[in-house]
Amino acid sequence: MNAQTIKDEWLSNIRGDVLAGITVALALIPEAIAFSIIAGVDPMVGLYASFCIAVVISITGGRPGMISAATGSMALVMIVLVRDFGLEYLLAATVLTGMIQFALGLLKVGRFISFIPYSVVLGFVNSLAILIFLAQIPFIIGASLPVYLMTAATIGIIWLLPRFTRAVPAPLIAIIVMTAVAIGTGLHVLTVGDLGTITKALPLFHLPMVPLSIETLLIILPYSVTLVIVGLLESLLTASIIDEMTDTKSNKDREVKGQGIANFITGFFGGMAGCAMIGQSVINITSGGRGRLSSMTAGLFLIFLIIVLGDIVAQIPMAALVGVMIMVAVGTFEWQSVKDISKIPKSDAFVMLTTIAIVVYTHDLAKGVLTGVVLAALAMAWKMSVISVSGSKREDGVKIYTVKGQLFFGTMTAFIDLFDYTGDPDKIEIDFQNSHIWDHSAVEAIARVIDKYQQENKSVYVTGLDIESQKTLDKGFS
């Protein structure tokens, strides 16, 4: 890493990154505790994971400004493992998850994110926005009037303050003001401390206490593989979204390796596996965070809050954090996709809505995204499988067939049946100016057409091929 890179990624936005990181740290605490509860482990497991991952990924990750920590999507995968085998096996699975992710990073799998269609990305973004919003509902349904007022006041501060000043992130001001109000008035509202006990202790190096055997590997491997898939999908998709929000590019292969290193280290410090968080990443970006320092600050300030200010942090009203996350959900949701749904192709709309429905219903990102990708691929294959020809006869008696559509294994049979072998004149020209030859099946299809005409003692000329199609055809006939 040269001096210019260090300046650009670490020192170019110190004030914005530090303030944004502080805001993110405050929002990380209740979520880390909640995700720990989901996974069935002590709240400190999620808090230690968020600290370790945020700090390590700030150095090793490929997307400056993106926040990674313990996440709900990963926690859902861990439930059965923790229930059946306990925390130590979860720590071992976290270490293995990191090793697999790092290996995949070396294999440069990050590039495959480009194969995820935009309709699926929209479904991913919108479904996570919905899940973020739904996760806040339990905190406000049936709550007291002060909770509603504090939530509304938080939303009001976040909405109005940027119109007057952006010197300090509005969510940070909202959290501080609402905490001061709650402490100063002695209101009896749900606080961060009510979610779980915060232990004032640094994470210590700890080898997972599991037997080093094939049996242990067979137990944790299925969970680790699932964690790898979920973690990389969420991280790479979030990185793509932050790329778009900041109009910058990121190194996806480095991000994969970085996620692996972060999880590997986290497993030795009592933390659960994690990945990028779209909600906290959006908070970071909208609060002014752009560089690696924002993620580093979030991790370090998080552990500072735990060790030094644990008693004060425990008094932060959940109503304030609920208001922050509601605004994150509103800001994350792609409202333009709702307006454009009648304008985009029906297949794309179906893919987006299906992705949203599956993710929201199952709370499983991998199922929704993979289903969306498969549906999009099938839709594209269906569109590409349409091939046609239009025939015309020149003055010299040559019959010209103009091919429209893609020639590949899916259109091979249909292509062969498009010609009038017995009724055509002695000379036929097949024009591929509006088509493309993709594979050996396409070459075989052309060979069969030529053979059928030759059986009728007729000659065939293939014209209009682009350079790649010509090379494919020449290799097939050589």
XYZ file of C-alpha atoms in Angstrom:
478
model
C 0.000 0.000 0.000
C 1.636 3.260 -1.122
C 1.446 6.672 0.524
C -1.186 7.975 -1.900
C -3.464 5.007 -1.237
C -3.123 5.481 2.524
C -3.997 9.166 2.124
C -6.993 8.460 -0.115
C -8.458 5.576 1.891
C -7.529 6.604 5.453
C -6.748 10.311 5.759
C -8.792 12.146 3.129
C -11.981 12.396 5.223
C -10.877 12.127 8.875
C -13.638 14.227 10.451
C -16.446 12.673 8.409
C -15.168 9.135 8.956
C -14.750 9.538 12.724
C -18.208 11.045 13.279
C -19.843 8.481 11.000
C -17.984 5.654 12.745
C -19.202 6.833 16.147
C -22.779 6.890 14.859
C -22.435 3.397 13.427
C -20.981 2.062 16.700
C -24.028 3.247 18.633
C -26.340 1.557 16.129
C -24.284 -1.653 16.179
C -24.773 -2.392 19.870
C -28.490 -3.306 19.977
C -28.278 -5.202 16.699
C -25.248 -7.220 17.828
C -27.079 -8.111 21.035
C -30.249 -9.020 19.137
C -28.363 -11.194 16.653
C -26.639 -12.983 19.534
C -30.027 -13.759 21.037
C -31.223 -15.078 17.672
C -28.199 -17.378 17.444
C -28.701 -18.523 21.045
C -25.418 -17.220 22.462
C -24.345 -14.633 25.045
C -24.746 -10.991 23.843
C -20.991 -10.463 24.150
C -20.407 -12.987 21.332
C -22.130 -10.651 18.889
C -20.508 -7.535 20.364
C -17.013 -9.046 20.216
C -17.677 -10.188 16.653
C -18.788 -6.701 15.602
C -15.671 -5.162 17.173
C -13.219 -7.647 15.648
C -14.771 -7.762 12.191
C -15.166 -3.987 11.870
C -11.539 -3.372 12.861
C -10.001 -6.154 10.765
C -12.117 -5.481 7.666
C -11.093 -1.802 7.747
C -7.576 -3.022 6.940
C -8.187 -6.119 4.834
C -11.453 -5.300 3.012
C -11.830 -4.135 -0.565
C -14.648 -1.593 -0.075
C -13.714 1.503 1.963
C -16.679 2.920 3.863
C -18.577 -0.377 4.089
C -19.409 -1.712 7.554
C -19.110 -5.396 8.406
C -20.114 -6.972 11.723
C -22.365 -9.644 13.211
C -25.549 -9.908 11.104
C -29.008 -11.382 11.409
C -28.748 -13.357 8.167
C -25.646 -15.150 9.490
C -27.155 -15.603 12.964
C -30.098 -17.498 11.508
C -27.709 -20.109 10.083
C -26.142 -20.679 13.511
C -29.259 -21.505 15.528
C -29.243 -25.283 15.068
C -25.456 -25.594 15.437
C -25.467 -23.724 18.769
C -28.502 -25.622 20.005
C -27.109 -29.064 19.187
C -23.370 -28.607 19.813
C -22.778 -25.371 21.733
C -20.716 -22.190 21.429
C -17.314 -23.845 20.936
C -18.482 -25.519 17.727
C -19.821 -22.157 16.540
C -16.396 -20.602 17.088
C -14.785 -23.463 15.160
C -17.320 -23.008 12.334
C -16.491 -19.290 12.282
C -12.767 -20.049 11.865
C -13.515 -22.543 9.068
C -15.825 -20.022 7.393
C -12.964 -17.541 7.293
C -10.577 -20.091 5.815
C -13.010 -21.018 3.033
C -13.755 -17.374 2.233
C -10.059 -16.534 2.026
C -9.487 -19.494 -0.325
C -12.363 -18.316 -2.525
C -10.830 -14.857 -2.553
C -7.592 -16.329 -3.885
C -9.669 -18.008 -6.605
C -11.091 -14.555 -7.495
C -14.765 -15.446 -7.086
C -15.577 -11.783 -6.444
C -15.936 -11.204 -10.174
C -19.009 -13.452 -10.256
C -21.054 -10.736 -8.543
C -21.430 -9.265 -12.040
C -23.533 -12.311 -12.946
C -26.275 -11.270 -10.524
C -28.942 -9.404 -12.531
C -29.981 -5.900 -11.504
C -33.535 -7.096 -10.867
C -32.143 -9.447 -8.202
C -30.020 -6.649 -6.722
C -33.157 -4.487 -6.474
C -34.968 -7.373 -4.803
C -32.069 -7.792 -2.368
C -32.006 -4.097 -1.443
C -35.767 -3.771 -1.060
C -36.147 -6.994 0.916
C -33.440 -5.983 3.382
C -35.061 -2.562 3.761
C -38.347 -4.307 4.567
C -36.638 -6.658 7.038
C -34.897 -3.732 8.759
C -38.284 -2.020 9.141
C -40.075 -5.172 10.333
C -37.340 -5.769 12.929
C -38.330 -2.485 14.587
C -42.027 -3.321 14.895
C -41.756 -5.415 18.114
C -40.220 -2.423 19.884
C -43.136 -0.091 19.136
C -46.228 -2.313 18.969
C -48.150 -1.865 22.231
C -45.492 0.496 23.576
C -46.163 3.470 25.852
C -46.771 7.017 24.634
C -43.210 8.180 25.526
C -41.802 5.478 23.211
C -43.895 6.727 20.282
C -42.953 10.325 21.019
C -39.231 9.520 21.257
C -39.329 7.479 18.052
C -41.152 10.283 16.238
C -38.749 12.887 17.647
C -35.761 10.831 16.478
C -37.208 10.573 12.977
C -37.923 14.310 13.021
C -34.345 15.206 14.010
C -32.856 12.936 11.314
C -35.183 14.406 8.692
C -34.946 18.080 9.627
C -31.404 18.618 10.950
C -29.588 18.111 7.585
C -31.604 21.043 6.220
C -29.795 23.338 8.645
C -26.392 21.699 9.119
C -24.449 18.589 8.188
C -21.538 19.319 10.495
C -22.509 16.376 12.725
C -24.458 13.276 11.565
C -28.149 13.717 12.369
C -28.561 10.135 13.707
C -25.753 10.765 16.222
C -27.413 13.958 17.464
C -30.758 12.179 17.673
C -29.348 9.333 19.784
C -27.531 11.736 22.148
C -30.572 13.995 22.572
C -33.003 11.133 23.179
C -30.622 9.463 25.649
C -30.232 12.745 27.543
C -34.019 13.167 27.623
C -34.555 9.605 28.867
C -31.916 9.913 31.616
C -32.874 13.467 32.558
C -36.601 12.798 32.897
C -36.279 9.308 34.338
C -38.638 7.864 31.748
C -39.310 4.138 32.070
C -38.698 2.999 28.490
C -36.956 -0.042 27.016
C -33.197 0.510 26.876
C -30.205 -1.222 25.316
C -29.357 -2.687 28.716
C -32.724 -4.426 28.833
C -31.780 -6.525 25.787
C -28.824 -8.214 27.451
C -25.993 -7.796 29.925
C -22.965 -5.870 28.671
C -19.770 -7.217 30.259
C -16.963 -4.677 30.637
C -14.159 -6.893 29.348
C -11.919 -7.059 26.299
C -12.132 -10.139 24.072
C -9.348 -12.612 24.811
C -7.596 -15.048 22.479
C -9.308 -18.410 22.781
C -8.819 -21.634 20.833
C -12.194 -23.290 20.128
C -12.432 -26.240 22.523
C -13.493 -28.911 20.028
C -11.915 -32.257 19.122
C -9.582 -31.970 16.137
C -11.159 -34.803 14.172
C -12.919 -35.640 10.934
C -16.155 -35.966 12.899
C -15.874 -32.346 14.069
C -15.153 -31.221 10.515
C -18.223 -33.046 9.200
C -20.344 -31.366 11.887
C -19.246 -27.775 11.230
C -18.574 -27.947 7.463
C -22.234 -27.737 6.296
C -22.819 -24.713 8.522
C -19.574 -23.067 7.430
C -20.386 -23.535 3.752
C -23.813 -21.950 4.272
C -22.235 -19.080 6.225
C -19.752 -18.580 3.383
C -22.501 -18.370 0.762
C -24.733 -16.053 2.789
C -21.822 -13.890 3.924
C -20.301 -13.424 0.482
C -23.639 -12.766 -1.209
C -24.575 -10.094 1.315
C -21.082 -8.565 1.361
C -20.616 -8.411 -2.398
C -24.125 -7.118 -3.057
C -23.717 -4.490 -0.350
C -20.351 -3.509 -1.826
C -22.007 -3.051 -5.233
C -24.698 -0.860 -3.675
C -22.123 1.301 -1.861
C -20.156 1.523 -5.129
C -23.258 3.009 -6.735
C -24.061 5.317 -3.798
C -20.538 6.778 -3.748
C -19.869 6.534 -7.508
C -16.648 4.628 -6.820
C -15.313 1.157 -7.562
C -14.166 -1.486 -5.095
C -11.984 -4.576 -5.231
C -14.448 -7.468 -4.869
C -11.762 -10.188 -4.728
C -9.957 -8.320 -1.958
C -13.280 -7.970 -0.158
C -13.802 -11.747 -0.262
C -10.324 -12.346 1.172
C -10.812 -9.601 3.721
C -14.093 -11.093 4.941
C -12.276 -14.417 5.306
C -9.429 -12.926 7.359
C -11.910 -11.052 9.574
C -14.001 -14.143 10.319
C -10.918 -16.303 10.857
C -9.557 -13.905 13.495
C -12.975 -13.335 15.068
C -13.403 -17.046 15.733
C -10.310 -16.969 17.981
C -11.623 -14.019 20.006
C -15.009 -15.371 21.014
C -17.004 -13.874 18.154
C -19.552 -15.269 15.696
C -19.154 -15.099 11.910
C -20.329 -11.907 10.239
C -20.418 -10.044 6.965
C -21.255 -6.649 5.466
C -24.342 -4.886 6.841
C -26.384 -2.838 4.402
C -28.181 -0.922 7.155
C -25.036 0.183 8.998
C -23.230 0.795 5.707
C -26.023 3.150 4.630
C -25.844 4.903 8.032
C -22.098 5.282 7.538
C -22.337 6.690 4.012
C -25.233 9.045 4.741
C -23.433 10.236 7.902
C -20.391 11.228 5.845
C -18.228 8.115 6.137
C -16.199 7.284 3.033
C -12.857 5.773 4.038
C -11.460 2.834 5.967
C -11.160 5.013 9.063
C -14.955 4.958 9.462
C -15.033 1.181 9.894
C -11.978 1.267 12.164
C -13.600 3.991 14.277
C -16.853 2.045 14.496
C -15.052 -1.024 15.840
C -12.797 0.833 18.267
C -15.547 3.119 19.555
C -17.782 0.089 19.999
C -15.282 -1.575 22.341
C -14.737 1.798 24.062
C -18.471 2.037 24.677
C -18.489 -1.465 26.121
C -15.444 -1.102 28.378
C -15.639 2.539 29.479
C -19.195 3.752 28.901
C -21.075 0.506 29.364
C -23.340 1.939 32.068
C -24.335 4.914 29.907
C -24.760 2.789 26.780
C -27.113 0.512 28.700
C -29.385 3.561 29.234
C -29.748 4.428 25.524
C -33.486 4.192 24.790
C -34.363 1.659 22.125
C -36.926 4.151 20.807
C -34.064 6.351 19.559
C -32.340 3.450 17.789
C -35.670 2.288 16.368
C -36.171 5.745 14.872
C -32.687 5.629 13.341
C -33.272 2.198 11.795
C -36.690 3.187 10.434
C -35.032 6.055 8.593
C -32.343 3.648 7.377
C -35.059 1.356 6.009
C -36.745 4.279 4.256
C -33.435 5.433 2.803
C -32.376 1.947 1.733
C -35.571 1.047 -0.130
C -35.386 1.795 -3.859
C -38.617 3.766 -4.233
C -37.945 4.380 -7.920
C -38.306 0.632 -8.529
C -41.944 0.889 -7.388
C -42.605 3.735 -9.810
C -40.906 1.889 -12.680
C -42.462 -1.533 -12.088
C -45.029 -1.032 -14.863
C -42.330 0.156 -17.281
C -39.730 -2.589 -16.878
C -40.057 -6.014 -18.573
C -42.548 -8.278 -16.815
C -39.889 -10.946 -16.294
C -37.633 -8.472 -14.447
C -40.521 -7.308 -12.279
C -41.395 -10.918 -11.458
C -37.786 -11.715 -10.535
C -37.539 -8.653 -8.265
C -40.852 -9.349 -6.496
C -40.049 -13.051 -6.094
C -36.652 -12.239 -4.581
C -38.295 -9.835 -2.132
C -41.018 -12.322 -1.194
C -38.608 -15.211 -0.528
C -36.103 -13.157 1.488
C -38.805 -11.513 3.600
C -40.693 -14.776 4.170
C -37.701 -16.986 4.957
C -35.308 -14.316 6.322
C -32.776 -16.207 4.197
C -30.820 -14.001 1.819
C -29.177 -16.909 -0.001
C -32.480 -18.565 -0.913
C -33.956 -15.347 -2.243
C -30.931 -14.257 -4.262
C -30.179 -17.717 -5.685
C -33.838 -18.183 -6.656
C -33.824 -14.763 -8.299
C -30.667 -15.572 -10.259
C -32.122 -18.884 -11.467
C -35.397 -17.230 -12.519
C -33.539 -14.442 -14.309
C -31.358 -16.998 -16.107
C -34.416 -18.988 -17.180
C -36.114 -15.813 -18.405
C -33.028 -14.868 -20.404
C -32.718 -18.383 -21.815
C -36.362 -18.234 -22.867
C -35.823 -14.917 -24.649
C -32.676 -16.183 -26.345
C -34.360 -19.400 -27.447
C -36.469 -17.512 -29.996
C -34.934 -17.714 -33.463
C -36.455 -16.973 -36.854
C -35.545 -16.505 -40.496
C -37.015 -14.344 -43.239
C -36.585 -15.479 -46.828
C -36.314 -13.487 -50.040
C -35.142 -14.248 -53.588
C -32.623 -12.101 -55.445
C -32.816 -11.294 -59.143
C -30.135 -13.900 -59.869
C -32.335 -16.599 -58.332
C -30.423 -17.026 -55.060
C -32.648 -17.579 -52.006
C -31.480 -15.462 -49.029
C -32.375 -16.452 -45.479
C -31.804 -13.681 -42.895
C -31.414 -15.164 -39.429
C -32.696 -13.286 -36.381
C -31.925 -14.513 -32.864
C -29.071 -16.343 -31.155
C -27.868 -19.716 -32.420
C -26.794 -22.003 -29.572
C -27.768 -25.365 -28.087
C -31.198 -24.041 -27.089
C -32.146 -22.981 -30.642
C -30.335 -25.711 -32.592
C -33.403 -27.872 -33.376
C -35.650 -24.903 -34.194
C -33.001 -23.492 -36.558
C -32.724 -26.724 -38.550
C -36.505 -26.808 -39.075
C -36.716 -23.266 -40.476
C -35.591 -24.083 -44.031
C -37.465 -25.397 -47.093
C -34.898 -27.926 -48.282
C -36.908 -29.381 -51.191
C -38.675 -26.229 -52.368
C -35.678 -23.852 -52.389
C -33.661 -23.045 -55.560
C -30.217 -24.473 -56.265
C -28.319 -21.705 -54.483
C -29.029 -20.587 -50.900
C -27.408 -17.851 -48.826
C -27.799 -17.813 -45.013
C -27.155 -14.322 -43.653
C -26.044 -14.157 -39.972
C -25.679 -10.358 -39.842
C -28.422 -10.184 -37.174
C -27.385 -13.313 -35.314
C -24.452 -14.857 -33.450
C -22.961 -18.341 -33.299
C -22.247 -19.260 -29.665
C -21.185 -22.889 -29.313
C -20.458 -26.228 -30.953
C -24.191 -27.013 -31.081
C -24.631 -23.958 -33.319
C -21.851 -25.160 -35.606
C -23.439 -28.615 -35.734
C -26.799 -27.053 -36.629
C -25.263 -25.180 -39.580
C -23.453 -28.349 -40.693
C -26.742 -30.292 -40.697
C -28.507 -27.573 -42.712
C -25.704 -27.591 -45.278
C -25.780 -31.387 -45.394
C -29.546 -31.454 -45.991
C -29.210 -29.009 -48.892
C -26.298 -30.958 -50.377
C -28.440 -34.092 -50.319
C -30.770 -32.124 -52.598
C -27.759 -31.187 -54.799
C -27.968 -27.552 -53.722
C -25.166 -25.232 -52.597
C -25.183 -23.123 -49.429
C -23.225 -19.962 -48.567
C -22.961 -18.617 -45.024
C -22.483 -14.824 -44.867
C -22.638 -11.904 -42.432
C -20.715 -13.582 -39.617
C -19.027 -11.371 -37.028
C -15.402 -12.107 -36.110
C -16.165 -14.311 -33.094
C -18.849 -16.275 -34.935
C -16.474 -16.829 -37.846
C -13.787 -18.169 -35.500
C -16.293 -20.513 -33.828
C -17.478 -21.779 -37.196
C -13.948 -22.219 -38.578
C -12.892 -24.236 -35.501
C -15.952 -26.435 -35.828
C -15.316 -27.193 -39.486
C -11.549 -27.628 -39.157
